[in-house]
Amino acid sequence: MDTPTFTLGELAQRFGLELRGDASRAITGVATLASANANQLGFLANPRYRRELAATRAGALVLRADAAAGWAGDALVVRDPYASFARIAALFEPREPFAPGVHPSAVIAPDAVIDPDAHVGAHASVGARSRVLRGARIGPGCAIGADCVVGEECELVARVTLVTRVRLGARVRIHPGAVLGADGFGLAMHEGRWIKVPQLGGVRIGDDCEIGANTTIDRGALEDTVLEEDVRLDNQIQIAHNVIIGAHTAMAGCVAVAGSSRIGRYCLIGGAAGIAGHIEIADRVTVQAMSFVTRSITAPGVYGSAVPARDARAWTRTLARLNRLDRTPAG
Amino acid sequence: MDTPTFTLGELAQRFGLELRGDASRAITGVATLASANANQLGFLANPRYRRELAATRAGALVLRADAAAGWAGDALVVRDPYASFARIAALFEPREPFAPGVHPSAVIAPDAVIDPDAHVGAHASVGARSRVLRGARIGPGCAIGADCVVGEECELVARVTLVTRVRLGARVRIHPGAVLGADGFGLAMHEGRWIKVPQLGGVRIGDDCEIGANTTIDRGALEDTVLEEDVRLDNQIQIAHNVIIGAHTAMAGCVAVAGSSRIGRYCLIGGAAGIAGHIEIADRVTVQAMSFVTRSITAPGVYGSAVPARDARAWTRTLARLNRLDRTPAG
Amino acid sequence: MDTPTFTLGELAQRFGLELRGDASRAITGVATLASANANQLGFLANPRYRRELAATRAGALVLRADAAAGWAGDALVVRDPYASFARIAALFEPREPFAPGVHPSAVIAPDAVIDPDAHVGAHASVGARSRVLRGARIGPGCAIGADCVVGEECELVARVTLVTRVRLGARVRIHPGAVLGADGFGLAMHEGRWIKVPQLGGVRIGDDCEIGANTTIDRGALEDTVLEEDVRLDNQIQIAHNVIIGAHTAMAGCVAVAGSSRIGRYCLIGGAAGIAGHIEIADRVTVQAMSFVTRSITAPGVYGSAVPARDARAWTRTLARLNRLDRTPAG
């Protein structure tokens, strides 16, 4: 894996950025302001880091016009420096080559179909009637059950499980330990014992979704659990059966969504937030980290219920006063 | 997998339901009220969905006598429609056939014992002195360590880990990514460094338990971590060492139970709730979602401490007033 | 695996403990006060259990001098009985022998280097340019990607994933289902769609760290995510990209740490606590379970924000009064 090199002029042209300074400067990588060297490109998106401009040794920066006034070096100027930096950084991402073909240690059901241009890695298994489409990459140790579809150019990094009836659109990326299509948690109490409610639905994942490490998405009871296109889930998230998540919604780590809830498009759900079951959340709703949504939300906006930590003795006193509220006349 | 067909009369007789209407109607599947067709059976258990009765195209419904008054079509009438529906739905669940035998890619310790009527799937491993009993199904990618027992008719769906000294009763079902029998988190600080406390116990799981995807149950420090019979755990749950969970208790996703706590029988623990260590919870206790139980609970009932999310600016004002409580004279 | 036997005198000498009683007493194991027999050693560290002294049948006890006054039997007396017990218990821990060598079913990249004294188990894979050093044990089903280092005497118990650019120091122990080095959650919104921000950093784990089952530690965006030496993480923890955790810090299960935060040395983070992104926490900070740290903490101490559960009707009334605070005059 040789280091690729681009001139600043090439980068400006490729991504439609305004070049200020030396078009011929060679860029061999990207880095933080604090660590970049003269051949590396840095970026400034968050004004908080503007004070680092004075000390950076970066060869050039991606930044906004207003910030560029404080920077005498070479620059790529753009309204949205973080997104542009992301696209430039992708040029420098080392990617292991995936050879098409099925590793000899993989176990493929006789009636599964693997596109000749797909890759199935070591110790992977693909179950009955499942299909792996063109350009898909199934990493080592993945277990794909029956009746699944892995769409074109999907990447299952390693040790991903698709249990049954899981259909992935194109370019879906799933990180290790994620489990899609396990039984939803359906129980009925009958004569003092639990009866399992069969989970007959599947999971449908739209194009360009990303699913984090050890995240779980259960299959539906009667109909499917659904992620629309471009949904982005971080690690350790739990999506219960029959949840529907609208396009372009992103969730930070450890969020839990209970069964049959419907979340809108362009929502942002903060880390470790909880969403109760059987509710609806409108488009463009932001839920703050560690908050608990118990009712439907019908208007866009920011919602929260988390309590910031403070000195434990002070917090204990606050709790005591809070409990005492119960016993005082209404106020 | 051909679609099975039953007449309404057969279903009534098989499950002891009251038949109203055409005993010869053929039922080929189950579905929601909204999507069912004339050959499918729907159900009405939650009064909230009663308004969907008018529009459903279901061939027949399972419902209570009081709800049946609002439904002119064929019906199976019963006091407990959800449980009956669950049992009927199981007839229509597609089940992949599991052939008895050990997949050639599986790795079995020389002194492990696999019943000839059990199945061990691709890329599974079974460690020293472990036993897999009659009718058990070990799915692809499972890793079973030393001194484990997989009871009769257990199902380890795929990529399940039993680390060491894990004994499963009969008919236990474990979903992908679950880890049973990892070391409990025992540490002692000694001269400025952590010493690991050896975890010498095991894990004991009773008959008919179900364990969700990516759930973890640690083995005990000196004695066992225990789930009694018919305990039902959803996904992403953490059960620390030496916890004991009583029979028929169910926990929703992302619950965390700290070490050495003892939870009663027939408890219901809501999603993402936390249970502190070294406490006892009585039988028939319900803990609400995202609540934190810090002390023993000695009486049945419903307990909670979760705060519902609201508009973030309003919540910020509430927090400010809450903190100010500290500084006002006691009320 | 024969049971090892030590005399009380041998144990006293080996660990520098004060012997009271019969130096020749044979000890064949360790156990709780309640279950120990005459050949087993118990311990008393928590004064709460002092009342169990009267009934125990333990052959000998490890305890402090003040507690020893209440115990007529043989004893090993020490200031720190829990740590000493931990070290003694390790003598009795059954350890499966790991033969050096690579299991025939493992798949090793041609340019990976496995020390001849290391073990690589069944169905494990090791990617390009990765190195497994002397005495390391890679359990069954582990997937190690490109450019990783598994340090001397590390133990990856089973089904661990190191995705890419993960470097482990010496004696690191990682439990099943843990995923280190997955992509950090970096997204930029551009013209109504998410762009993935490449994650070019790695993960660096110091000597003697322990990482629990199903815990996830993402790799950094530009620089590394770092655990210094002797950090101890329980199960189901999420460590986001570019987090730095100081030496000797311990976290209980289900903690979530958001991106770029820096946690000090000798911190104790309680179960299911959350740490917001881009903050710093000083050395020797304790965060209580289920609390949410939203700002930097600059002084050692105990911090919390969790609300203990109570009777649900009482809690509902408290919430109503809390909300009403908003609408009353301050004070």
Coordinates of C-alpha atoms in Angstrom, one line a residue, chain A:
Chain A
M1 CA 0.0 0.0 0.0
D2 CA 2.0 3.0 -1.3
T3 CA 1.0 6.4 0.0
P4 CA -0.9 8.3 -2.7
T5 CA 0.0 11.8 -3.5
F6 CA -2.2 14.6 -4.9
T7 CA -1.3 18.3 -5.6
L8 CA -3.4 20.9 -3.9
G9 CA -4.6 22.0 -7.3
E10 CA -5.8 18.5 -8.1
L11 CA -7.8 18.4 -4.9
A12 CA -9.3 21.8 -5.5
Q13 CA -10.5 20.8 -8.9
R14 CA -11.7 17.3 -8.0
F15 CA -13.9 18.6 -5.1
G16 CA -14.8 22.1 -6.4
L17 CA -12.9 24.0 -3.8
E18 CA -11.4 27.5 -4.0
L19 CA -7.6 27.3 -4.0
R20 CA -5.6 29.8 -2.2
G21 CA -1.8 29.5 -2.6
D22 CA 0.5 27.0 -4.3
A23 CA -1.4 24.7 -6.6
S24 CA 1.6 22.4 -7.0
R25 CA 2.0 21.6 -3.3
A26 CA 2.1 17.8 -2.8
I27 CA -0.3 16.4 -0.3
T28 CA 0.5 12.9 0.9
G29 CA -2.0 12.6 3.8
V30 CA -4.5 14.2 6.2
A31 CA -3.9 15.0 9.9
T32 CA -5.1 17.0 12.8
L33 CA -3.9 20.6 13.2
A34 CA -1.7 19.6 16.1
S35 CA 0.1 16.7 14.3
A36 CA 0.1 17.6 10.6
N37 CA 3.4 18.1 8.8
A38 CA 4.2 20.1 5.6
N39 CA 3.0 17.4 3.3
Q40 CA -0.3 16.9 5.1
L41 CA -3.6 18.6 4.8
G42 CA -5.5 19.7 8.0
F43 CA -8.9 21.2 8.4
L44 CA -10.7 23.7 10.6
A45 CA -14.5 23.2 10.9
N46 CA -15.2 23.8 14.6
P47 CA -14.4 27.4 15.7
R48 CA -13.2 26.0 19.0
Y49 CA -10.0 24.9 17.4
R50 CA -9.3 28.2 15.7
R51 CA -6.6 29.0 18.3
E52 CA -4.6 26.0 17.0
L53 CA -4.1 27.8 13.6
A54 CA -1.1 29.7 14.9
A55 CA 0.9 26.6 15.9
T56 CA 0.0 24.1 13.1
R57 CA 2.7 22.9 10.7
A58 CA 0.1 21.6 8.2
G59 CA 1.1 22.1 4.6
A60 CA -2.4 23.4 3.8
L61 CA -5.8 23.6 5.4
V62 CA -9.5 23.1 4.4
L63 CA -11.5 25.9 6.0
R64 CA -14.2 28.4 5.6
A65 CA -13.6 31.9 4.1
D66 CA -14.1 33.6 7.4
A67 CA -11.5 31.4 9.1
A68 CA -9.1 31.6 6.1
A69 CA -8.5 35.3 7.0
G70 CA -6.5 34.0 10.1
W71 CA -4.3 31.7 8.1
A72 CA -1.5 32.8 5.9
G73 CA -0.6 29.4 4.4
D74 CA -2.0 27.4 1.5
A75 CA -5.7 26.7 1.7
L76 CA -8.7 25.1 0.2
V77 CA -11.7 27.3 1.0
V78 CA -15.2 26.0 1.1
R79 CA -18.5 26.6 2.9
D80 CA -18.6 23.1 4.4
P81 CA -15.0 22.2 5.4
Y82 CA -15.8 19.0 7.3
A83 CA -17.7 17.4 4.5
S84 CA -14.9 18.3 2.0
F85 CA -12.2 17.1 4.3
A86 CA -14.1 13.8 4.7
R87 CA -14.1 13.3 0.9
I88 CA -10.4 14.2 0.6
A89 CA -9.5 11.9 3.5
A90 CA -11.2 9.0 1.7
L91 CA -8.4 9.3 -1.0
F92 CA -5.9 8.4 1.7
E93 CA -7.8 5.6 3.3
P94 CA -5.8 2.3 3.1
R95 CA -8.1 -0.3 1.7
E96 CA -7.2 -4.0 1.7
P97 CA -7.8 -5.5 -1.7
F98 CA -10.7 -7.9 -1.7
A99 CA -10.3 -10.6 -4.3
P100 CA -13.6 -11.8 -5.8
G101 CA -14.4 -15.4 -5.0
V102 CA -15.3 -17.6 -2.2
H103 CA -12.7 -18.6 0.4
P104 CA -12.2 -22.4 0.5
S105 CA -13.1 -22.5 4.2
A106 CA -16.5 -20.8 3.6
V107 CA -19.6 -22.9 3.6
I108 CA -22.2 -22.1 1.1
A109 CA -25.7 -23.7 0.9
P110 CA -26.2 -25.5 -2.4
D111 CA -29.1 -23.2 -3.4
A112 CA -27.4 -20.0 -2.3
V113 CA -26.2 -17.7 -5.1
I114 CA -22.9 -15.9 -4.8
D115 CA -22.2 -13.4 -7.6
P116 CA -18.8 -14.2 -9.2
D117 CA -17.7 -10.7 -8.6
A118 CA -18.5 -10.9 -4.8
H119 CA -16.1 -11.9 -2.1
V120 CA -16.9 -14.4 0.7
G121 CA -14.2 -14.6 3.3
A122 CA -12.7 -17.2 5.6
H123 CA -15.1 -19.2 7.9
A124 CA -18.1 -17.4 6.5
S125 CA -21.4 -19.3 5.9
V126 CA -24.3 -18.5 3.6
G127 CA -27.6 -20.3 4.1
A128 CA -30.4 -21.6 2.0
R129 CA -31.8 -19.5 -0.8
S130 CA -29.7 -16.5 0.1
R131 CA -28.0 -14.3 -2.5
V132 CA -24.9 -12.2 -2.4
L133 CA -24.8 -9.7 -5.2
R134 CA -22.1 -8.1 -7.4
G135 CA -19.2 -6.4 -5.6
A136 CA -20.4 -7.4 -2.1
R137 CA -17.7 -8.2 0.5
I138 CA -18.5 -10.7 3.2
G139 CA -15.7 -10.6 5.7
P140 CA -14.3 -13.5 7.8
G141 CA -16.5 -15.3 10.3
C142 CA -19.8 -13.8 9.0
A143 CA -22.9 -16.1 9.4
I144 CA -25.7 -15.5 6.9
G145 CA -28.8 -17.6 7.4
A146 CA -31.7 -18.4 5.1
D147 CA -33.5 -16.2 2.7
C148 CA -31.2 -13.2 2.9
V149 CA -30.0 -10.8 0.3
V150 CA -26.7 -8.9 0.5
G151 CA -27.0 -6.1 -2.0
E152 CA -24.4 -4.8 -4.5
E153 CA -21.2 -3.4 -3.0
C154 CA -22.3 -4.1 0.5
E155 CA -19.5 -4.7 3.1
L156 CA -19.9 -7.0 6.0
V157 CA -16.6 -6.3 7.7
A158 CA -16.2 -9.4 9.8
R159 CA -18.3 -11.7 12.2
V160 CA -21.6 -10.1 11.1
T161 CA -24.7 -12.3 11.5
L162 CA -27.8 -12.0 9.3
V163 CA -30.1 -14.5 10.9
T164 CA -33.0 -15.0 8.4
R165 CA -35.0 -12.9 6.0
V166 CA -32.7 -10.0 6.0
R167 CA -32.5 -8.0 2.8
L168 CA -29.8 -5.3 2.4
G169 CA -29.9 -2.6 -0.3
A170 CA -26.8 -1.4 -2.1
R171 CA -23.6 -0.2 -0.4
V172 CA -24.7 -1.1 3.2
R173 CA -21.8 -1.4 5.5
I174 CA -22.1 -3.5 8.7
H175 CA -19.4 -3.7 11.4
P176 CA -18.3 -6.7 13.4
G177 CA -20.6 -8.3 15.9
A178 CA -23.8 -6.8 14.5
V179 CA -26.8 -9.1 14.5
L180 CA -29.6 -8.5 12.1
G181 CA -32.7 -10.6 11.9
A182 CA -32.7 -12.3 15.3
D183 CA -36.1 -13.1 16.7
G184 CA -38.0 -10.1 18.1
F185 CA -38.9 -10.3 21.8
G186 CA -42.5 -11.5 21.6
L187 CA -43.9 -13.3 24.6
A188 CA -47.4 -14.1 25.8
M189 CA -48.1 -15.3 29.4
H190 CA -50.3 -18.4 29.4
E191 CA -51.1 -20.4 32.5
G192 CA -48.1 -19.1 34.4
R193 CA -45.5 -19.7 31.7
W194 CA -44.2 -17.7 28.7
I195 CA -45.2 -18.7 25.2
K196 CA -42.9 -17.5 22.5
V197 CA -44.7 -15.5 19.8
P198 CA -43.2 -16.6 16.4
Q199 CA -41.3 -13.9 14.6
L200 CA -42.4 -14.3 11.0
G201 CA -41.2 -11.0 9.5
G202 CA -37.8 -10.0 8.3
V203 CA -35.5 -7.0 8.2
R204 CA -35.2 -4.5 5.3
I205 CA -32.2 -2.2 5.1
G206 CA -32.1 0.6 2.6
D207 CA -29.2 1.7 0.4
D208 CA -26.2 3.4 1.9
C209 CA -27.0 2.5 5.5
E210 CA -24.3 1.9 8.0
I211 CA -24.6 -0.3 11.1
G212 CA -22.2 -0.2 14.0
A213 CA -20.3 -2.9 15.8
N214 CA -22.4 -5.2 18.1
T215 CA -25.7 -3.4 17.1
T216 CA -28.8 -5.6 17.0
I217 CA -31.8 -5.2 14.7
D218 CA -34.5 -7.8 15.3
R219 CA -36.8 -9.1 12.6
G220 CA -40.5 -8.2 12.7
A221 CA -43.3 -10.3 14.3
L222 CA -45.6 -10.3 11.2
E223 CA -44.2 -7.5 9.0
D224 CA -40.6 -6.3 8.6
T225 CA -38.4 -4.1 10.7
V226 CA -37.2 -1.3 8.3
L227 CA -34.4 1.1 7.9
E228 CA -34.9 3.4 5.0
E229 CA -31.9 4.7 3.0
D230 CA -28.9 6.4 4.4
V231 CA -29.7 5.6 8.0
R232 CA -26.5 5.6 10.2
L233 CA -26.4 3.6 13.4
D234 CA -23.4 3.6 15.7
N235 CA -22.3 0.7 18.0
Q236 CA -24.3 -1.2 20.6
I237 CA -27.7 0.0 19.4
Q238 CA -30.8 -2.1 19.9
I239 CA -33.6 -1.9 17.4
A240 CA -36.6 -4.0 18.4
H241 CA -39.0 -5.7 16.1
N242 CA -41.2 -3.7 13.7
V243 CA -39.4 -0.4 14.2
I244 CA -39.3 1.8 11.1
I245 CA -36.5 4.4 10.9
G246 CA -36.8 7.1 8.3
A247 CA -34.1 8.0 5.7
H248 CA -31.0 10.0 6.8
T249 CA -31.6 9.5 10.5
A250 CA -28.4 9.0 12.6
M251 CA -28.2 7.4 16.1
A252 CA -25.2 7.5 18.4
G253 CA -24.0 4.5 20.4
C254 CA -26.1 2.5 22.8
V255 CA -29.5 3.9 21.8
A256 CA -32.4 1.5 22.5
V257 CA -35.6 1.6 20.4
A258 CA -38.5 -0.5 21.6
G259 CA -40.9 -2.4 19.4
S260 CA -43.1 -1.0 16.7
S261 CA -42.0 2.6 17.0
R262 CA -41.6 4.8 13.9
I263 CA -38.9 7.4 13.7
G264 CA -38.9 10.1 11.1
R265 CA -36.4 11.2 8.5
Y266 CA -33.3 13.4 9.3
C267 CA -33.6 12.7 13.1
L268 CA -30.5 12.8 15.3
I269 CA -30.7 10.5 18.4
G270 CA -28.0 11.1 21.0
G271 CA -26.0 8.3 22.7
A272 CA -27.8 5.9 25.1
A273 CA -31.2 7.6 24.6
G274 CA -34.2 5.4 24.9
I275 CA -37.3 5.4 22.6
A276 CA -40.4 3.7 24.0
G277 CA -42.5 1.3 22.0
H278 CA -45.5 2.0 19.8
I279 CA -44.8 5.7 19.4
E280 CA -44.1 8.0 16.4
I281 CA -41.4 10.6 16.1
A282 CA -41.6 13.3 13.5
D283 CA -39.0 14.2 10.9
R284 CA -36.0 16.4 12.0
V285 CA -36.3 15.6 15.7
T286 CA -33.2 15.7 17.8
V287 CA -33.2 13.6 21.0
Q288 CA -30.4 14.5 23.5
A289 CA -28.1 11.8 24.8
M290 CA -29.3 9.6 27.7
S291 CA -32.9 11.0 27.4
F292 CA -36.0 8.9 27.3
V293 CA -38.8 9.5 24.8
T294 CA -42.0 8.0 26.2
R295 CA -44.6 9.6 23.9
S296 CA -45.0 10.5 20.2
I297 CA -43.3 13.7 19.1
T298 CA -45.2 15.5 16.4
A299 CA -43.0 18.6 15.8
P300 CA -39.4 19.0 14.8
G301 CA -37.1 20.3 17.5
V302 CA -34.8 19.3 20.3
Y303 CA -36.0 17.1 23.2
G304 CA -34.3 15.8 26.3
S305 CA -34.6 14.6 29.9
A306 CA -31.0 13.8 30.9
V307 CA -29.6 15.1 34.2
P308 CA -26.0 16.2 34.2
A309 CA -23.8 14.7 36.9
R310 CA -22.6 16.9 39.8
D311 CA -20.8 16.4 43.1
A312 CA -22.4 13.4 44.6
R313 CA -23.2 15.0 48.0
A314 CA -24.9 17.9 46.3
W315 CA -26.8 15.6 44.1
T316 CA -28.0 13.6 47.1
R317 CA -29.3 16.8 48.7
T318 CA -31.1 17.7 45.5
L319 CA -32.7 14.2 45.4
A320 CA -33.8 14.6 49.0
R321 CA -35.5 18.0 48.2
L322 CA -37.0 16.5 45.1
N323 CA -38.6 13.7 47.1
R324 CA -39.8 16.2 49.7
L325 CA -41.7 18.1 46.9
D326 CA -44.2 15.3 47.2
R327 CA -45.1 16.1 50.7
T328 CA -45.4 19.9 50.4
P329 CA -48.5 21.7 49.3
A330 CA -48.6 22.4 45.6
G331 CA -46.6 25.3 44.8

